[in-house]
Structures are given as structure tokens and as C-alpha cells.
Amino acid sequence: MKTKVYKFGGASVKDANGVRNVERIVRMAVNDQMSNDKCQMSNDKCPMSNGLMVVVSAMGKTTNALERVVELLDAGKEEAALNQWVDIIDFHVAVMKELGLQPGSDIRLQGEIPYDPTLPFDENYDQIVSMGELLSTQIIAVYLLKQGLSVEWWNMPKLLRTDDTWREAKVDDEASRAVIRAGWDRPRRPQIVVAQGFIGGTADGKRTTLGREGSDYTAALLGNYLDAESVTIWKDVPGILNADPRIEPDTVLIPSLRYQDAVELAYSGAQIIHPKTIRPLENKHIPLYVKPFSDPSAEGSRIAADGVGPVDIPVYIWRKNQILITMRAKDFAFALEESLSEIFDIIHRQHLKVSLIQSSAVTISVCVDNTRKVSEAISELRQHFNVTYNDHLSLLTIRGTTPAILEHAKAGRTIMLSQTTRRTARFVVKED
Ligand code: ASP
Ligand code: MG
């Protein structure tokens, strides 16, 4: 028996019941490990490679709420920001009380917002938004401990070393692996470690974040560093489905996938796993399970090198909040290659996420996630091109499509742009 990594997302720890369910799932894994290792007698007879790494996101919608705190502060609305902050703390205090924990003594609460108006927005963002994971993991670690489990809480900003690309920090694998391994491999380590997903820290002690929904990525990195036997993501769906059950009424579970298919689904915008999750696992042939937290013994989906592929049912993936930007040459001396390199230079510097590209004789269109950086990028692009854009768009990708499916998908929708190949169709559509 070797190390296992479990990741619980915001939806699975959205309230006190979620935390209790984490305890149930963790206890099952721990009992399993103990009986497999026949090391119930004495803890120090357990092989040190044994253990459960539990990676946790912020509770429920806490990250969105913290983002609003930063935005309000940035807009100079201090009182509204403080109210929002107090709501977030109150929510956590209520969960703690429901779980029988003592706010303030069991868990440290930060009264002041870690905000410095002299710093850039993105740097403040990371200091504030990282609080969500710091709170959720403390609650879970203390709760598990009080239930008699052998637990340790890890402070990832000190362990997962990153650069200072705020909001999208790059992980220094070598430095991180060394400290994390040292912490994991030491004698008499408690069997369960609870760690924050999504956050890390710089060499000079600043907190960083790895990009929204980045906890899956943290789980994969830890799986890689610890040579885990598997990584499991516990979700509020039965596994990887062929469509979002909130949008499509009839969804089908995909029980087995290859790494490469999972990467394609993730990059097309499937919310199920973060796109960066696969690579650290593939490197070490670590299988990834996606399982329902409401039914821990269900099979869920398994993603591995020997998975079944390609996926042979149509898969629908929505990517929301898109903006379609079209660049037109200012004169007729339009050189596609040169324009492309100019455009992508700007896009790269502004950290825009491109979801689709299309070019014609005199125009280039890119569909990107509509983030705060977009307006800055557009003004930069305007120095070189005539730029128009459409927002409130979604990108629908259908993999494994047929003519009948295409017709059905297009019906009743305003399609701004489409790209189809034999098996894949992509539509930029107006959001209604
Ligand atoms: N809490 C972060 C977010 O909501 C990270 C994650 O959930 O993976 O984006
Ligand atoms: Mg989340």
C-alpha cells in the first residue's frame, strides 16, 4: 500500500454536513490502508510511504465571495468590502459551531483583511483570496483530529514554492518536491495530512494562487511528488459525464478515459477537472479517479494511460463568459504571420486564455475568456488593428458529433462563429 491523494472541491465541503462526509470518506480510506498493511498494532510499524494526503478547496462559493472583497477594496468601497469579509468569516464560524469546534481557540481567525493599497491588484488578490483554503483546511483538520483521527495540517504557502506571477503562479517543482517529500517521509508523521489546494507561496513568504479551480492541479502535483498510487477527486457528480447535467437532461457516465482524452475535454472547457491536472499524473503513470462524494463506493471514472479511448459517445462542453475579438488590418498590407505574432504577443503578456482562433484574408478573430485583462488587451490591440468585439458569448464544443446532433445543437441559437471538422464542432453562441 502506498500513498493516496484525495481532493475535495468546494461543493463537497460547502457546509458542516460536507465536512462530516469528508470524515466518513477519509476514515474508510484510512481503515483500508491499515488493514492492507496489517499495521494496526503499532503506528511505527507502518511503512512511512503509507498515508492519505487530503487536498481541500475553499468551502462552497467562498472564493467568489473573496474575489468580491478584493474588487470592492480596489473600487475604494471599504465598508462594503468589510461587510462582505465579515459575512465570509460569519459563515465559517457558523460551520465551526455546527461541528462543535471553538472559533478563535481551535481555529485562528483573521480579523483584518490582508490588503495593501500600494500593491498591485493581483498581488492583493492572492493575499486575500487564499484565505478561503486556509479557513476550510483548518476546519477540516481540527474536525478530523477531534474525531480521533491522526492528522496534521500543512500550510501550503510555505511548502508549495512558486514564482510571483500573481493569480497564475508557476510552481517550482524541484524546490516544492524537496520540502514536501521531507515533510511526508519523516518518521511518525500522522497518517492523514490536510493541505490547501490552489495556493502556494513565494520564496519571500507571499501567498500566491495557481488559477481558478486550481485545487485539482495541486492534488496532481502532490500525487507526483509523493509517488502516489492514485489521486481521487471527489465531486458532486457521479464521475466524468458526457455533458453538464445542469444543462443537458440526459447525461452518460464515461467510466474509463485515456489521459489524452481527459486533457482535450479539460481544455475545451469541461469543468470536471482543471486542464493542468493530467500532466503531473501522466509523467508517473498515476491513475486519476473522479468519484461522487455522496456515494463513495461507486466506481466513478478512471483516467489512466490504459484507459479506453477515444471516447465513443458525443461529448458536450460549454465554456461560458467568452468574448470574441476581431482584428482587421488598418491597411491592405496585411501579413498574416506578422499579425499573428503581434496579436499573440499581446495576448500572452495580458494572460488571456484563448479558446478558439479563426483567420480570413484580412481578419483574425480570437475567442477568449472574458477576464479583467481583456479591456487592456483590446486597447493595446487597437494600436495595431481595427478591433471589434462581441461579449456575453459561450463556446460550445461537441466532440464525436454527427449531422443530426449538429442540427439539433444549432436550432434556436444565435451562432456568431462556427468551426467544424469531421468529428468535432465548435460554436460561439450568444448567451441568453
Ligand atoms: N477555491 C478555488 C476556486 O474556487 C480553487 C478550487 O476550487 O479548485 O477557484
Ligand atoms: Mg472550487
PDB file of N, CA, C and O in Angstrom, residues 7 24 54 69 114 131 137 141 159 179 188 192 218 229 266 280 294 334 414-415 423 426:
ATOM      1  N   LYS A   7      -8.853  14.643  -3.193  1.00  0.00           N
ATOM      2  CA  LYS A   7      -9.131  16.073  -3.291  1.00  0.00           C
ATOM      3  C   LYS A   7     -10.632  16.311  -3.147  1.00  0.00           C
ATOM      4  O   LYS A   7     -11.438  15.659  -3.816  1.00  0.00           O
ATOM      5  N   ARG A  24     -16.140  10.742   6.853  1.00  0.00           N
ATOM      6  CA  ARG A  24     -16.577   9.374   6.549  1.00  0.00           C
ATOM      7  C   ARG A  24     -15.690   8.768   5.451  1.00  0.00           C
ATOM      8  O   ARG A  24     -15.204   7.638   5.572  1.00  0.00           O
ATOM      9  N   VAL A  54      -4.852  14.767   1.940  1.00  0.00           N
ATOM     10  CA  VAL A  54      -6.189  15.304   1.668  1.00  0.00           C
ATOM     11  C   VAL A  54      -6.065  16.763   1.237  1.00  0.00           C
ATOM     12  O   VAL A  54      -5.615  17.603   2.012  1.00  0.00           O
ATOM     13  N   VAL A  69     -14.509  40.829  -2.356  1.00  0.00           N
ATOM     14  CA  VAL A  69     -13.840  41.682  -1.362  1.00  0.00           C
ATOM     15  C   VAL A  69     -12.715  42.470  -2.033  1.00  0.00           C
ATOM     16  O   VAL A  69     -12.601  43.684  -1.870  1.00  0.00           O
ATOM     17  N   PRO A 114      -6.134  41.236   4.686  1.00  0.00           N
ATOM     18  CA  PRO A 114      -4.737  41.445   4.286  1.00  0.00           C
ATOM     19  C   PRO A 114      -4.641  42.228   2.968  1.00  0.00           C
ATOM     20  O   PRO A 114      -4.388  41.653   1.917  1.00  0.00           O
ATOM     21  N   MET A 131      -7.281  33.085   1.597  1.00  0.00           N
ATOM     22  CA  MET A 131      -7.853  32.847   2.925  1.00  0.00           C
ATOM     23  C   MET A 131      -8.921  31.746   2.895  1.00  0.00           C
ATOM     24  O   MET A 131      -9.134  31.067   3.895  1.00  0.00           O
ATOM     25  N   THR A 137      -9.353  24.343   5.325  1.00  0.00           N
ATOM     26  CA  THR A 137      -8.467  23.245   5.741  1.00  0.00           C
ATOM     27  C   THR A 137      -8.281  23.211   7.258  1.00  0.00           C
ATOM     28  O   THR A 137      -8.145  22.134   7.831  1.00  0.00           O
ATOM     29  N   ALA A 141      -9.157  19.924   9.273  1.00  0.00           N
ATOM     30  CA  ALA A 141      -8.092  19.251  10.033  1.00  0.00           C
ATOM     31  C   ALA A 141      -8.484  19.125  11.502  1.00  0.00           C
ATOM     32  O   ALA A 141      -8.365  18.047  12.100  1.00  0.00           O
ATOM     33  N   LEU A 159       5.120  25.590   1.627  1.00  0.00           N
ATOM     34  CA  LEU A 159       5.622  24.313   1.105  1.00  0.00           C
ATOM     35  C   LEU A 159       5.620  24.244  -0.422  1.00  0.00           C
ATOM     36  O   LEU A 159       6.540  23.702  -1.030  1.00  0.00           O
ATOM     37  N   VAL A 179      10.838  19.941  -0.194  1.00  0.00           N
ATOM     38  CA  VAL A 179      10.267  20.158   1.154  1.00  0.00           C
ATOM     39  C   VAL A 179       9.082  19.247   1.422  1.00  0.00           C
ATOM     40  O   VAL A 179       8.899  18.763   2.546  1.00  0.00           O
ATOM     41  N   ARG A 188       7.098   8.958  12.041  1.00  0.00           N
ATOM     42  CA  ARG A 188       5.982   9.268  12.935  1.00  0.00           C
ATOM     43  C   ARG A 188       5.073  10.385  12.428  1.00  0.00           C
ATOM     44  O   ARG A 188       4.383  11.020  13.211  1.00  0.00           O
ATOM     45  N   ILE A 192      -2.817  11.118   8.241  1.00  0.00           N
ATOM     46  CA  ILE A 192      -3.550  11.996   7.330  1.00  0.00           C
ATOM     47  C   ILE A 192      -2.915  13.385   7.343  1.00  0.00           C
ATOM     48  O   ILE A 192      -2.636  13.927   8.410  1.00  0.00           O
ATOM     49  N   THR A 218      -3.132  21.102  -7.725  1.00  0.00           N
ATOM     50  CA  THR A 218      -2.354  20.845  -6.508  1.00  0.00           C
ATOM     51  C   THR A 218      -2.363  19.353  -6.179  1.00  0.00           C
ATOM     52  O   THR A 218      -1.320  18.768  -5.860  1.00  0.00           O
ATOM     53  N   GLU A 229      -0.135   6.147  -5.283  1.00  0.00           N
ATOM     54  CA  GLU A 229      -0.658   5.037  -6.096  1.00  0.00           C
ATOM     55  C   GLU A 229      -1.865   5.516  -6.907  1.00  0.00           C
ATOM     56  O   GLU A 229      -2.161   4.983  -7.963  1.00  0.00           O
ATOM     57  N   ALA A 266     -10.736  18.738 -20.893  1.00  0.00           N
ATOM     58  CA  ALA A 266     -10.485  19.817 -19.938  1.00  0.00           C
ATOM     59  C   ALA A 266     -10.189  21.121 -20.673  1.00  0.00           C
ATOM     60  O   ALA A 266     -10.709  22.174 -20.324  1.00  0.00           O
ATOM     61  N   PRO A 280       1.150  16.097 -14.513  1.00  0.00           N
ATOM     62  CA  PRO A 280       1.944  15.529 -13.414  1.00  0.00           C
ATOM     63  C   PRO A 280       1.603  14.061 -13.146  1.00  0.00           C
ATOM     64  O   PRO A 280       2.445  13.308 -12.642  1.00  0.00           O
ATOM     65  N   SER A 294     -21.125  11.709  -2.659  1.00  0.00           N
ATOM     66  CA  SER A 294     -22.328  11.251  -1.966  1.00  0.00           C
ATOM     67  C   SER A 294     -22.452   9.729  -2.011  1.00  0.00           C
ATOM     68  O   SER A 294     -23.328   9.161  -1.371  1.00  0.00           O
ATOM     69  N   PHE A 334      -1.577  43.403 -45.267  1.00  0.00           N
ATOM     70  CA  PHE A 334      -1.860  42.506 -44.159  1.00  0.00           C
ATOM     71  C   PHE A 334      -1.031  41.239 -44.295  1.00  0.00           C
ATOM     72  O   PHE A 334      -1.212  40.465 -45.221  1.00  0.00           O
ATOM     73  N   THR A 414     -28.236  31.730 -31.597  1.00  0.00           N
ATOM     74  CA  THR A 414     -27.570  32.706 -32.446  1.00  0.00           C
ATOM     75  C   THR A 414     -26.087  32.342 -32.478  1.00  0.00           C
ATOM     76  O   THR A 414     -25.392  32.428 -31.468  1.00  0.00           O
ATOM     77  N   ILE A 415     -25.643  31.917 -33.655  1.00  0.00           N
ATOM     78  CA  ILE A 415     -24.261  31.451 -33.761  1.00  0.00           C
ATOM     79  C   ILE A 415     -23.403  32.537 -34.384  1.00  0.00           C
ATOM     80  O   ILE A 415     -23.657  32.989 -35.495  1.00  0.00           O
ATOM     81  N   ARG A 423     -15.288  15.247 -36.820  1.00  0.00           N
ATOM     82  CA  ARG A 423     -15.785  14.702 -35.560  1.00  0.00           C
ATOM     83  C   ARG A 423     -16.092  15.758 -34.498  1.00  0.00           C
ATOM     84  O   ARG A 423     -16.717  15.462 -33.500  1.00  0.00           O
ATOM     85  N   ARG A 426     -17.486  23.310 -33.123  1.00  0.00           N
ATOM     86  CA  ARG A 426     -17.345  24.345 -32.099  1.00  0.00           C
ATOM     87  C   ARG A 426     -18.141  25.552 -32.538  1.00  0.00           C
ATOM     88  O   ARG A 426     -18.007  26.026 -33.658  1.00  0.00           O
TER      89      ARG A 426
END
